[in-house]
Short mmCIF file of C-alpha atoms in Angstrom, two decimals:
data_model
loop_
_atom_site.label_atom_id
_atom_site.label_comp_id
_atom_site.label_asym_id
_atom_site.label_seq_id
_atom_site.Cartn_x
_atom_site.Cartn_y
_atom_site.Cartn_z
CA UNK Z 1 -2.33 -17.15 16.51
CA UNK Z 2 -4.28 -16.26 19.45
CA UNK Z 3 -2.75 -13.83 21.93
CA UNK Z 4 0.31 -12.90 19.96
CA UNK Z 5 1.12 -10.04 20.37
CA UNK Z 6 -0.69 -7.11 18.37
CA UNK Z 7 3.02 -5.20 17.79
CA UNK Z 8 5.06 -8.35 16.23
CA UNK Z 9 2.13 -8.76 13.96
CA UNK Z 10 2.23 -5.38 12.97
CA UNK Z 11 5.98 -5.72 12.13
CA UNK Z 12 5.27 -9.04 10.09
CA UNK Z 13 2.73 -7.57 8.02
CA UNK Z 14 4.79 -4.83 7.17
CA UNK Z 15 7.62 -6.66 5.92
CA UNK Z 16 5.29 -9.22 3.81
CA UNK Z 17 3.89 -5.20 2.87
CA UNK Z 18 7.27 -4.82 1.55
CA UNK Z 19 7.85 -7.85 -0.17
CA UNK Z 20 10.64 -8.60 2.35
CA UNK Z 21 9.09 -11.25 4.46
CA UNK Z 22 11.30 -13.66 5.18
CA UNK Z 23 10.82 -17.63 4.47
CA UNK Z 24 12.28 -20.73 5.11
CA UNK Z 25 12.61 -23.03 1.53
CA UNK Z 26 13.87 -26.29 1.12
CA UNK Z 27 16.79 -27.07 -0.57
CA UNK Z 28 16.20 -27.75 -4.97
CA UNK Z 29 17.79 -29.80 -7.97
CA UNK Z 30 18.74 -26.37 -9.65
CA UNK Z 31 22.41 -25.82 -10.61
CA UNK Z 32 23.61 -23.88 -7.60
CA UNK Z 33 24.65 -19.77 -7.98
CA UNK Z 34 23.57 -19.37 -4.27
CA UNK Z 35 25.10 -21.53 -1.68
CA UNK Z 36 28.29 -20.71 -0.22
CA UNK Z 37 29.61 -24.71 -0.29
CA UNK Z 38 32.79 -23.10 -2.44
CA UNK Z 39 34.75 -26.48 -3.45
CA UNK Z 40 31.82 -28.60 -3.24
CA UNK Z 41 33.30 -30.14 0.19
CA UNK Z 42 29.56 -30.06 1.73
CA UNK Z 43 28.46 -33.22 -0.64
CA UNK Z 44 32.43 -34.93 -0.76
CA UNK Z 45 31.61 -38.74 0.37
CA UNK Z 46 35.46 -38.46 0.27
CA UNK Z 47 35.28 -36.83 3.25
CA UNK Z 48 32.68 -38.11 4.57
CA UNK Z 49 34.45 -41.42 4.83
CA UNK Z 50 37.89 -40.15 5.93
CA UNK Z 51 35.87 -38.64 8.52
CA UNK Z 52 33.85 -41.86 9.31
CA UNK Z 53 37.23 -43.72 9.00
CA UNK Z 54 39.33 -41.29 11.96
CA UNK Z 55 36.28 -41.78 14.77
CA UNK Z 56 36.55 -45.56 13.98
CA UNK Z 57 40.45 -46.16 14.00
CA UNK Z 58 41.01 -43.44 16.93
CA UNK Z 59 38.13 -45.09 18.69
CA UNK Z 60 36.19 -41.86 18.95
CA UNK Z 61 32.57 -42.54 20.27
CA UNK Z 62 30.35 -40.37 18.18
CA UNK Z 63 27.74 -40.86 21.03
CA UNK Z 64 29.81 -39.81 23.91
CA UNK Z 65 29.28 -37.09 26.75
CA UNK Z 66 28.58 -33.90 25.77
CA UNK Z 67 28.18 -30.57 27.23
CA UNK Z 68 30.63 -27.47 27.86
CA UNK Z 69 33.76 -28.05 26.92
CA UNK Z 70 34.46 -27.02 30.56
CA UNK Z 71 32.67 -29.63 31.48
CA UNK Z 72 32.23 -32.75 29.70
CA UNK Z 73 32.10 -31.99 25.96
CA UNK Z 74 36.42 -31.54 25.24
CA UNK Z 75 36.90 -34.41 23.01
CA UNK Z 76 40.49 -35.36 22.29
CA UNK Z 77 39.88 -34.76 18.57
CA UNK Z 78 39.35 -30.98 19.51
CA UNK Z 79 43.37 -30.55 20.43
CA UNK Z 80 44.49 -32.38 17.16
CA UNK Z 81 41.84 -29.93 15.14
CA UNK Z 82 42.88 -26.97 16.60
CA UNK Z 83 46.96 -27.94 16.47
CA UNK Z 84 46.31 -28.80 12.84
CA UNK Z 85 44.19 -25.44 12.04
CA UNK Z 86 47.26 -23.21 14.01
CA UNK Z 87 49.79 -24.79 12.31
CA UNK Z 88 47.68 -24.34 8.89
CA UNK Z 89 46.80 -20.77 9.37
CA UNK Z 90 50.42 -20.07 10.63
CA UNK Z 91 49.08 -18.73 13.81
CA UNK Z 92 50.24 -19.19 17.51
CA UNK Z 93 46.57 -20.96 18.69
CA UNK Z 94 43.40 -21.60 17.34
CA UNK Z 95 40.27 -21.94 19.26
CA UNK Z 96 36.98 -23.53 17.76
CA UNK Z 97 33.25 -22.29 17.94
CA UNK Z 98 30.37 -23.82 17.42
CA UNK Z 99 29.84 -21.39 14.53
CA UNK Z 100 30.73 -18.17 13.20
CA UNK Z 101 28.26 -16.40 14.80
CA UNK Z 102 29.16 -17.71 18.08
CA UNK Z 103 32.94 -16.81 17.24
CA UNK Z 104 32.39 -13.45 16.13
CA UNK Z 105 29.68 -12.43 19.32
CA UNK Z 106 32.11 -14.49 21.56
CA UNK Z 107 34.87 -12.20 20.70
CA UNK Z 108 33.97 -9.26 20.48
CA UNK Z 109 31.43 -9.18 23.57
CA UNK Z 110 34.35 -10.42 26.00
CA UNK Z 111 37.92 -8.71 24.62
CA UNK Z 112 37.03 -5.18 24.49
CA UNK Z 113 36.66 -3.06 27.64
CA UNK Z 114 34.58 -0.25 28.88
CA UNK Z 115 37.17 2.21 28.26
CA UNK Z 116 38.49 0.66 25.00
CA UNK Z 117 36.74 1.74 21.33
CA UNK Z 118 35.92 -0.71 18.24
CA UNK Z 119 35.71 0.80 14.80
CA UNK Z 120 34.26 -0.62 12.39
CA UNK Z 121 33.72 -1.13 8.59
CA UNK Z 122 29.74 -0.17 7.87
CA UNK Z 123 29.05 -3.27 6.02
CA UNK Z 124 30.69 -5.73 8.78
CA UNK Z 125 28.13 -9.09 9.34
CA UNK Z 126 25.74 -8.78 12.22
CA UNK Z 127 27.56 -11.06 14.06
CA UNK Z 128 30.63 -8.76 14.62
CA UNK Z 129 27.27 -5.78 15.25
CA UNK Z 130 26.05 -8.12 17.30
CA UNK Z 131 29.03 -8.89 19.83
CA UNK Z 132 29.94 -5.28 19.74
CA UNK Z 133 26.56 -4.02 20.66
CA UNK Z 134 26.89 -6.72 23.75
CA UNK Z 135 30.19 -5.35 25.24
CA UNK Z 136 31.33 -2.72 26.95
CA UNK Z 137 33.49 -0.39 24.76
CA UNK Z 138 32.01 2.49 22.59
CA UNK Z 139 31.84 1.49 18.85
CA UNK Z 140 31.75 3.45 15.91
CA UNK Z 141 31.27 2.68 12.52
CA UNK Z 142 33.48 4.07 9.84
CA UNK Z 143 32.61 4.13 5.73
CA UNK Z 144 32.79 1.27 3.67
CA UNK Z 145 36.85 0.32 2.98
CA UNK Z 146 37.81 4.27 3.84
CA UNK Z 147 40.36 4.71 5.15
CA UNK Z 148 40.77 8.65 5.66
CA UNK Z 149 37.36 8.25 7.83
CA UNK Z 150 39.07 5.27 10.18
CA UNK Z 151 42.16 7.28 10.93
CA UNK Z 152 40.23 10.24 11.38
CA UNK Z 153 38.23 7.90 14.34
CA UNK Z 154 41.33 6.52 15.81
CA UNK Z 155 43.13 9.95 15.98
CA UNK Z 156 39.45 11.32 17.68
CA UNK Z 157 39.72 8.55 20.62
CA UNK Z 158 42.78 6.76 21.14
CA UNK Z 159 44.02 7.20 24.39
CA UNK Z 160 46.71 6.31 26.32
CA UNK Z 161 44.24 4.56 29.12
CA UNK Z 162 41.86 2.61 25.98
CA UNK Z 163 42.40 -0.06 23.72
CA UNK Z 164 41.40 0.81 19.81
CA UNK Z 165 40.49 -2.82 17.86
CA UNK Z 166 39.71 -2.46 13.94
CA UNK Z 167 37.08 -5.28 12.54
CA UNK Z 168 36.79 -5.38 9.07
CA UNK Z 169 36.25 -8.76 6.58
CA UNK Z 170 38.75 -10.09 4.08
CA UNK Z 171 36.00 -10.88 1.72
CA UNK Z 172 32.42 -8.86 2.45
CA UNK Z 173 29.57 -11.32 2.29
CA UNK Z 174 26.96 -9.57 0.46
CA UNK Z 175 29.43 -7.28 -2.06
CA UNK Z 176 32.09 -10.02 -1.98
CA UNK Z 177 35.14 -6.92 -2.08
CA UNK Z 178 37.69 -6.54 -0.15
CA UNK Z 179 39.61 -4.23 1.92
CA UNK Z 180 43.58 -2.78 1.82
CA UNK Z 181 44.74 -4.89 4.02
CA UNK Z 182 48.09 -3.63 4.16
CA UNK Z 183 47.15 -0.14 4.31
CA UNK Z 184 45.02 -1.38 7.71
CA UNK Z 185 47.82 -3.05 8.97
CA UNK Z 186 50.02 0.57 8.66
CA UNK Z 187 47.24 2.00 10.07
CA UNK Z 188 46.87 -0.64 12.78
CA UNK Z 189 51.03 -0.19 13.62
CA UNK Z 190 51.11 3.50 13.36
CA UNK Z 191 48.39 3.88 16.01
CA UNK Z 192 48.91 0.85 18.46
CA UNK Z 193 45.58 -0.52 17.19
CA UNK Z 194 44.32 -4.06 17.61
CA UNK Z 195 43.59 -5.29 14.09
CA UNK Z 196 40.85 -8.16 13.95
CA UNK Z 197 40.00 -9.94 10.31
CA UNK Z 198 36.64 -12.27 9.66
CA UNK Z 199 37.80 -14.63 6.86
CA UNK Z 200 34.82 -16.55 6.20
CA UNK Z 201 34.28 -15.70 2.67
CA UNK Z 202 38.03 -16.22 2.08
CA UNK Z 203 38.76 -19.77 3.61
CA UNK Z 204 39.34 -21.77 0.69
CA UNK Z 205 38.96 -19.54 -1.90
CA UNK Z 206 41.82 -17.07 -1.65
CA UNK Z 207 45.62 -18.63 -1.16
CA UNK Z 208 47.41 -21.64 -2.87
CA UNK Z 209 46.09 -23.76 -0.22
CA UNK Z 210 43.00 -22.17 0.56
CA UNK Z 211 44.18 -20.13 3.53
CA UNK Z 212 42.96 -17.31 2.74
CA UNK Z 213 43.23 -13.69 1.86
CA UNK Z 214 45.83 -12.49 5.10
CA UNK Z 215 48.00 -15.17 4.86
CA UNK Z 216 48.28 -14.72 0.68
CA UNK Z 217 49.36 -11.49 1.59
CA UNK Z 218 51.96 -13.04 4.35
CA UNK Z 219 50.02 -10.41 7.10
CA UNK Z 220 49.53 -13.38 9.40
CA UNK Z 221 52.27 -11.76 12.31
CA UNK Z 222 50.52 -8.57 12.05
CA UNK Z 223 46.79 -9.39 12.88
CA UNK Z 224 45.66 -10.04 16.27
CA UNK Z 225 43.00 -12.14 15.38
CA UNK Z 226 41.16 -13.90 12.90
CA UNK Z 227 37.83 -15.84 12.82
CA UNK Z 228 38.01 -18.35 9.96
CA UNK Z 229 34.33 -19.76 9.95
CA UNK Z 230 34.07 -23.62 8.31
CA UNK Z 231 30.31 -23.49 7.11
CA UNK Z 232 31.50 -22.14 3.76
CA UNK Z 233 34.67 -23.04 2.09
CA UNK Z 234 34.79 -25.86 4.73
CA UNK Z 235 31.27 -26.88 4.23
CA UNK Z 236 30.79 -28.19 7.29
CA UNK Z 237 29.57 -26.69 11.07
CA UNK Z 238 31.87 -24.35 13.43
CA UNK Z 239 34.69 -21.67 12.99
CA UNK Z 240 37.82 -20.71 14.84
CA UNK Z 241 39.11 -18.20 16.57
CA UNK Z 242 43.39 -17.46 15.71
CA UNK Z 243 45.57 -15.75 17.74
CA UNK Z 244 47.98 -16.21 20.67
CA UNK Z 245 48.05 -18.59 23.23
CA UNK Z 246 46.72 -15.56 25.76
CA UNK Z 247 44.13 -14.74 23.59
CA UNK Z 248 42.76 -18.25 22.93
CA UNK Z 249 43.17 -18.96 27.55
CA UNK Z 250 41.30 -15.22 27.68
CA UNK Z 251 37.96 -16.72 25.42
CA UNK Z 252 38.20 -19.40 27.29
CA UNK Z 253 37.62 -17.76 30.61
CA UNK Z 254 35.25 -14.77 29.23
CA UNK Z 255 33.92 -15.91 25.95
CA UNK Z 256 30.36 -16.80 26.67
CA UNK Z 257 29.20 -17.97 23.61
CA UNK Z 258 32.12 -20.21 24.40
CA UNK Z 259 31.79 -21.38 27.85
CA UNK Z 260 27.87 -21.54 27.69
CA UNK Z 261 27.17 -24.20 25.38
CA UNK Z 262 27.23 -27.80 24.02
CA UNK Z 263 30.75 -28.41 22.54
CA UNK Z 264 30.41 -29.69 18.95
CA UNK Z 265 29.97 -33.60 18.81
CA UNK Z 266 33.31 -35.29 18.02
CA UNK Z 267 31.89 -36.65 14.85
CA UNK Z 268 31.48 -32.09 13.58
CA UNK Z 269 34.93 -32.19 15.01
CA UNK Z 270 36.40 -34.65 13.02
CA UNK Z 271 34.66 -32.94 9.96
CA UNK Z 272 35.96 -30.09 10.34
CA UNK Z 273 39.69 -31.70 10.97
CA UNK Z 274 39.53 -33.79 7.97
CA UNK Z 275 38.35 -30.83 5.43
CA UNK Z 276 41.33 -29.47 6.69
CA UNK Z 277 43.58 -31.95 5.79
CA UNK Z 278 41.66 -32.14 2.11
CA UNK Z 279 42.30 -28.22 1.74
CA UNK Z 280 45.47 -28.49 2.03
CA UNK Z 281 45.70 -31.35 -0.99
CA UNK Z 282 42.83 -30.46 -3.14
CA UNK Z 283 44.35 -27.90 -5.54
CA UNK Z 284 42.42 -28.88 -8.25
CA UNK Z 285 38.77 -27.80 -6.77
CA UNK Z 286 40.95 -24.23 -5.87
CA UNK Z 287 42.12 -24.05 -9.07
CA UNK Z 288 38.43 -24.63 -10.56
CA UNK Z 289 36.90 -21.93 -8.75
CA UNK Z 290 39.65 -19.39 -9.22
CA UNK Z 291 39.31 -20.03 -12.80
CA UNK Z 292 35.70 -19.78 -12.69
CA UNK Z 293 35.79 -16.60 -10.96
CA UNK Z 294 38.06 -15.13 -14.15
CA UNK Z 295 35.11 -16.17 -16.33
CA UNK Z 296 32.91 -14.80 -14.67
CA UNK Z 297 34.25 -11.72 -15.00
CA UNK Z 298 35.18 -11.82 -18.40
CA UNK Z 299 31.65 -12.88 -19.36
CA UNK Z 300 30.38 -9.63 -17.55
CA UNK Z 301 32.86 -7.64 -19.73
CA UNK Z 302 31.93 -9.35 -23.00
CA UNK Z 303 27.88 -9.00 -22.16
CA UNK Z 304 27.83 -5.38 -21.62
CA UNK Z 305 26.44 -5.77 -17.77
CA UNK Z 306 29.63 -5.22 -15.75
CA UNK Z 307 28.02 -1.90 -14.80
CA UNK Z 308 25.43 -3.95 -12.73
CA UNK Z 309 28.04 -5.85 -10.91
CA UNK Z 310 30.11 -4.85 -7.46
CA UNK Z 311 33.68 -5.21 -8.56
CA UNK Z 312 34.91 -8.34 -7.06
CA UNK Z 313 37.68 -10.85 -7.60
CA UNK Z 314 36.21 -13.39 -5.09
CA UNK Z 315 33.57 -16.00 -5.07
CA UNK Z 316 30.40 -13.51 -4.28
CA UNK Z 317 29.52 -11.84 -7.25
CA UNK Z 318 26.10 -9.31 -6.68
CA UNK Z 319 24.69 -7.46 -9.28
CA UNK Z 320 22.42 -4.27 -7.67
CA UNK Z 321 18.99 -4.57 -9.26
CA UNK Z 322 17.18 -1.79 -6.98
CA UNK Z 323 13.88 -3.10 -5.36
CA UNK Z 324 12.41 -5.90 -3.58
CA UNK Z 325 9.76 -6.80 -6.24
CA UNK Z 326 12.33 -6.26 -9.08
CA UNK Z 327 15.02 -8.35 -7.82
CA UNK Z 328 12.25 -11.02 -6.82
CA UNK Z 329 11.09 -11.27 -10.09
CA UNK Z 330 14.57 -11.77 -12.28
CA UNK Z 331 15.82 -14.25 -9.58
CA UNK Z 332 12.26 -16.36 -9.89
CA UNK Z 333 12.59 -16.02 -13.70
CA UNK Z 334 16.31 -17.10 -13.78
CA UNK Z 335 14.93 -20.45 -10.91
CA UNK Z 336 12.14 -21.14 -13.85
CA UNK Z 337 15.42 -21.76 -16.09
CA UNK Z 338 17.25 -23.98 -13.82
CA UNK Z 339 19.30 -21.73 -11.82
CA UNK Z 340 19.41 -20.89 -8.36
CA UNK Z 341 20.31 -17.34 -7.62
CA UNK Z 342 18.95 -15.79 -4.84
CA UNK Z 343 17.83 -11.96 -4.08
CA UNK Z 344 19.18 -10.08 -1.65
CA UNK Z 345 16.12 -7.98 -0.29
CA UNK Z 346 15.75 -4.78 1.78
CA UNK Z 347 16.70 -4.63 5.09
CA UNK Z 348 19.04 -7.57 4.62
CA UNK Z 349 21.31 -4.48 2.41
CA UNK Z 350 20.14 -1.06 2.15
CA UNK Z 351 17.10 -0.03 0.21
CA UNK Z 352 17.89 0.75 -3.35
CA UNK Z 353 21.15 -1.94 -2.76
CA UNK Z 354 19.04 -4.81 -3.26
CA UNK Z 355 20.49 -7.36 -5.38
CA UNK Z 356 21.23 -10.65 -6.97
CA UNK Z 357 23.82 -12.73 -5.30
CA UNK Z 358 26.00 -15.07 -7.62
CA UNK Z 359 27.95 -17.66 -5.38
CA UNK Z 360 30.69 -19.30 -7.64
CA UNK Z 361 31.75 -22.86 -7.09
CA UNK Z 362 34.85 -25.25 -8.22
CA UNK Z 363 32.31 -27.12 -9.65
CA UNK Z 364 29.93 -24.65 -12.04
CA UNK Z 365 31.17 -25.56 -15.53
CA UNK Z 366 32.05 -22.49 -18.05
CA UNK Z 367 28.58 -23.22 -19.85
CA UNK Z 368 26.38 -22.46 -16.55
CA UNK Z 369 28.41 -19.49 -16.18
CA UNK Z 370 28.11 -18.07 -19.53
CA UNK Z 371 24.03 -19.44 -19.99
CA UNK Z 372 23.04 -17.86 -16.08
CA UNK Z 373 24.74 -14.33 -17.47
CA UNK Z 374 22.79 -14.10 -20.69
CA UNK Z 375 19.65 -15.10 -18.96
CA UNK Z 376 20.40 -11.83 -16.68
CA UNK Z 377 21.40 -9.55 -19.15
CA UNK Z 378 18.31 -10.46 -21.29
CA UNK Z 379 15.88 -10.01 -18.35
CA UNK Z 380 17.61 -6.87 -17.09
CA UNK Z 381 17.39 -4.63 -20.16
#
């Protein structure tokens, strides 16, 4: 293009150099291993109708003002959604986001401090990196679910003049492990520390209900926040912040991914709402993927390629296939046989941690599992 500049060129043709150019694709007819749509909600014309059926018997406009919800854009359906997702979540408030994204940078950019320190787990999403780089407290990042390295930060600079906040993920989106939870939370008590849990990789997965990995563990009184994001186990737009009622009034006043933008339309709203209310019914699509998770890992066992694998008990399953152009090639040759696993390229993860990233669903059948495995273990060795 003419007059672009000479240095963003440069950096494209590097990546595309490293086979790690990134591209938009449409969406295929191959049995999905990559999408994170965990119970299938994203295609349920269940609730697509409930949903169509609330906006008409509540006589919600789906066409009506929009804008800040500060402004104009505060629908009523946004206080029954965020009553119903407190009282879900067992949490004081809830507060919703346009997205994840806008919930984690929202958060973190506005409730630390410039005297106050966030630590933080290396392999956090860059939307918790990216609020944290945008506020005003000092950040440091400590090792991968160690725990010895966090204390040794918090010991080095608490203070009695800072606040110390701990962001970590109940469910890690590219290795799909998870932290001690509890041994954060002692951690979090002993030193006064602010303890703050993304569970978008957990939402519907982890729970009887879906609620996910804190609340299984019954840590809900002990966190000070958590961002459950809905374009995942939800599949459908937005995310929430939980807390107390002073946290959700403080992101209202100095969140400004939160006060600077559209509000959702009632119709993503009402979405979101009426997943909710299916979560909390639909045991059988929990049940499905729990159980397909199990066979997955028992197919790994039986094929001799568990050494490939991240261990994981959740829905992300990666197997580390070091190099762009090697991982490429087994995920095109597994798409030729009619499955869609994606790889996870350099700088996405580290070099040499380049991978294949197996998203489970309620609604993979045993067979996919088992055929998608052999494939791998056949074009691996």
């Amino acid at each position: 293009m003419k007059n672009f500049p000479k240095s963003l060129s440069q950096k494209l043709q590097q990546r595309e150099h490293n086979s790690a150019l990134r591209k938009l694709s449409l969406s295929n007819d191959l049995i999905d291993f990559s999408s994170n749509d965990y119970l299938g909600f994203a295609n349920s014309e269940v609730i697509f109708q409930e949903t169509h059926r609330y906006l008409i018997d509540n006589t919600i406009i789906q066409n009506g003002a929009t804008g800040s919800r500060l402004l104009s854009g505060n629908h009523s359906v946004y206080q029954e959604a965020e009553r119903y997702i407190a009282g879900f979540h067992q949490s004081e408030s809830a507060l919703i986001f346009n997205s994840g994204y806008d919930a984690n940078v929202g958060f973190f950019s506005s409730v630390s401090e410039r005297n106050d320190v966030i630590l933080y787990d290396a392999l956090c999403h860059a939307s918790i990196r990216d609020g944290i780089q945008m506020s005003n407290a000092k950040a440091y990042r400590f090792q991968h679910n160690d725990y010895e390295d966090l204390e040794k930060y918090i010991q080095k600079f608490i203070t009695k003049n800072s606040e110390v906040y701990i962001a970590t993920e109940s469910v890690f989106s590219m290795d799909g492990d998870s932290p001690d939870l509890e041994k954060l939370v002692q951690l979090s008590e002993k030193y006064s520390c602010h303890l703050v849990v993304d569970e978008a990789h957990a939402l519907g997965v982890f729970g009887e209900k879906g609620e996910g990995v804190i609340q299984s563990l019954g840590l809900q009184d002990k966190i000070f926040a958590r961002i459950m994001t809905f374009g995942k186990g939800l599949g459908c737009h937005g995310a929430a912040v939980l807390g107390s009622e002073d946290l959700k009034n403080y992101l209202v006043n100095f969140a400004r991914s939160f006060i600077y933008t559209t509000g959702l339309s009632p119709h993503s709203v009402a979405t979101i709402l009426i997943a909710y209310q299916h979560l909390e019914k639909e045991k059988n699509a929990i049940a499905a993927l729990k159980k397909n998770i199990v066979h997955f890992n028992q197919e790994k066992n039986l094929l001799g390629i568990k050494p490939l694998f991240i261990r994981s008990k959740s829905a992300i399953q990666s197997a580390i296939i070091p190099g762009n152009e090697k991982v490429r090639s087994i995920a095109k040759q597994l798409q030729e046989k009619g499955f869609d696993v994606k790889p996870i390229l350099s700088p996405t993860v580290l070099e040499g941690q380049e991978r294949l990233r197996f998203c489970l669903h309620s609604y993979n059948s045993e067979k996919e599992i088992s055929e998608v495995l052999q494939l791998l273990s056949t074009f691996v060795f």
